[in-house]
mmCIF file of C-alpha atoms in Angstrom:
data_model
loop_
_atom_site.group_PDB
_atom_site.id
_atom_site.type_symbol
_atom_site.label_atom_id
_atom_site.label_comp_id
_atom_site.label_asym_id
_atom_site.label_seq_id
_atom_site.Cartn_x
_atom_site.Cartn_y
_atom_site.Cartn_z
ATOM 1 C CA UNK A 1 10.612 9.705 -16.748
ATOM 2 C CA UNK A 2 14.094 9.154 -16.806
ATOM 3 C CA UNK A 3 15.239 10.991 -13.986
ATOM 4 C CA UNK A 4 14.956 8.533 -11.398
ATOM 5 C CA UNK A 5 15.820 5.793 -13.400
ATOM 6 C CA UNK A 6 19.699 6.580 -13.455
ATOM 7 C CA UNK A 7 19.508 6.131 -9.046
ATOM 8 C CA UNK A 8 17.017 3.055 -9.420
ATOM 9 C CA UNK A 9 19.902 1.292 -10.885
ATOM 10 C CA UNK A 10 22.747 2.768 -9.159
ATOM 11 C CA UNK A 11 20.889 2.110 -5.779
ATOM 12 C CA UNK A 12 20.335 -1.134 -6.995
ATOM 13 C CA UNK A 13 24.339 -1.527 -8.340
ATOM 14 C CA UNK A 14 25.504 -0.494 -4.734
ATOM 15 C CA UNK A 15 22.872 -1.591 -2.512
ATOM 16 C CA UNK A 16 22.791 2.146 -1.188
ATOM 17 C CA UNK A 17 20.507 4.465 -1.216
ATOM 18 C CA UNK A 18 21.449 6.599 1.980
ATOM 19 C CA UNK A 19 22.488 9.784 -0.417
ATOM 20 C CA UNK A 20 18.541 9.370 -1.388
ATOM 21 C CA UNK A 21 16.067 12.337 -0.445
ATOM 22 C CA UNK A 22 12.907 10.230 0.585
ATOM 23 C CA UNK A 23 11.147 13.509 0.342
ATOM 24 C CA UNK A 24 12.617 14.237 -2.935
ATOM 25 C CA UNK A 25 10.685 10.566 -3.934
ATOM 26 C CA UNK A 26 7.786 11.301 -2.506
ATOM 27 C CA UNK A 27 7.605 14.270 -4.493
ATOM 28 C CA UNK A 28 8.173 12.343 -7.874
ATOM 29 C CA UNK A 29 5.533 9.998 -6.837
ATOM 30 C CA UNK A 30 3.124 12.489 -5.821
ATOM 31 C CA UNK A 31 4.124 15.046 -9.315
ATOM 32 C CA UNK A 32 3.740 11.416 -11.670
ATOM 33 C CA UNK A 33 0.285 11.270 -9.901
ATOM 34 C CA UNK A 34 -0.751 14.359 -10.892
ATOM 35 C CA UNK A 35 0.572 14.424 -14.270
ATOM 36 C CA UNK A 36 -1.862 10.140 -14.717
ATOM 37 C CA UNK A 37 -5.132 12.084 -13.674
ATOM 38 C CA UNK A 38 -4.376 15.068 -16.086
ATOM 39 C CA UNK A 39 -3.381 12.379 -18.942
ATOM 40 C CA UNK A 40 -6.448 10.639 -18.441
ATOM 41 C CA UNK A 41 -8.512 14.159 -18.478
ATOM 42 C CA UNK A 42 -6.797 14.927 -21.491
ATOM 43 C CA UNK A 43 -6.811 11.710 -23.502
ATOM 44 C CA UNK A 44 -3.057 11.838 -23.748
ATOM 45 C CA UNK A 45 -1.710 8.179 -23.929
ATOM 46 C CA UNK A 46 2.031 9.192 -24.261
ATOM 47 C CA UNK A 47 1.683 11.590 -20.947
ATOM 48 C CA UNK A 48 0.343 9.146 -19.412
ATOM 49 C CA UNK A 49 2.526 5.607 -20.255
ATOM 50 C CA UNK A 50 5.591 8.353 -19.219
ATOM 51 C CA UNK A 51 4.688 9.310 -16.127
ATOM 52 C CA UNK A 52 3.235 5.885 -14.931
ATOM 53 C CA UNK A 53 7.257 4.879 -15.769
ATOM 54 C CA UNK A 54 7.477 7.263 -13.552
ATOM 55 C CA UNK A 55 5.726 6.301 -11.064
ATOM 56 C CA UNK A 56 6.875 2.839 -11.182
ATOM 57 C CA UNK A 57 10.171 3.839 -10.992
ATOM 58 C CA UNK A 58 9.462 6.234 -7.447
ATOM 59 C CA UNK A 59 7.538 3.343 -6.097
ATOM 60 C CA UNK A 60 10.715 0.967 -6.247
ATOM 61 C CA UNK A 61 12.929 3.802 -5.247
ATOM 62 C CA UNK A 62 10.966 3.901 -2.255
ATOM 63 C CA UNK A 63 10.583 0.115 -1.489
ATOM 64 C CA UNK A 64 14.696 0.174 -1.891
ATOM 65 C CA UNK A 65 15.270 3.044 0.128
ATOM 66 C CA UNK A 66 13.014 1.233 2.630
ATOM 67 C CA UNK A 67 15.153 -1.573 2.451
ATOM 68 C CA UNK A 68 18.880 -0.868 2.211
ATOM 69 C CA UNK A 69 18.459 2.030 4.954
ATOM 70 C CA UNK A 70 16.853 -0.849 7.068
ATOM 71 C CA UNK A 71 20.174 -3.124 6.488
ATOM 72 C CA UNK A 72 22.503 -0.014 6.460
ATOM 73 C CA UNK A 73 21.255 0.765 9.515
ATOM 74 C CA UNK A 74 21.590 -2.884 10.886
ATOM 75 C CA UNK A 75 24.899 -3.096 9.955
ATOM 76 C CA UNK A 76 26.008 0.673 11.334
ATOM 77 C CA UNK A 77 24.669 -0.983 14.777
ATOM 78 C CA UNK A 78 25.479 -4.208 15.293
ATOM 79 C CA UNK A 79 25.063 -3.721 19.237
ATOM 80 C CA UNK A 80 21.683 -1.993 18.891
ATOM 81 C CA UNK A 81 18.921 -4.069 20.081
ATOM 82 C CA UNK A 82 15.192 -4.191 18.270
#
């Protein structure tokens, strides 16, 4: 739960998010997934409201990494044409 929240908000702080794994995300997404359908199996309300946190918090990671590599990368190639 927490362990993505400390770069959600320093990737957020910075605007960064190029020292990011997206694979490492992916991961976290995939692992909070896995840990929902087992909550639900197992009736577990506090396993699950954690790891949908979770989840939450690897979904935005993602939609910033998306976009602040986009703009870094804009910005590292001014030149570069689309």
């Amino acid at each position: 739960l927490i362990g993505l929240l400390p770069q959600a908000y320093k990737a957020f702080k910075t605007k960064s998010t190029h020292d990011l794994s997206m694979i490492m995300i992916i991961n976290y997404l995939c692992c909070s997934l896995a840990w929902i359908i087992y909550s639900i199996n197992i009736n577990s309300m506090f396993v699950l409201a954690s790891n949908i946190v979770g989840l939450l918090t690897s979904i935005v990671l993602i939609g910033q990494k998306q976009l602040y590599d986009k703009k870094q990368n804009g910005i590292s190639h001014p030149n570069q044409s689309s």
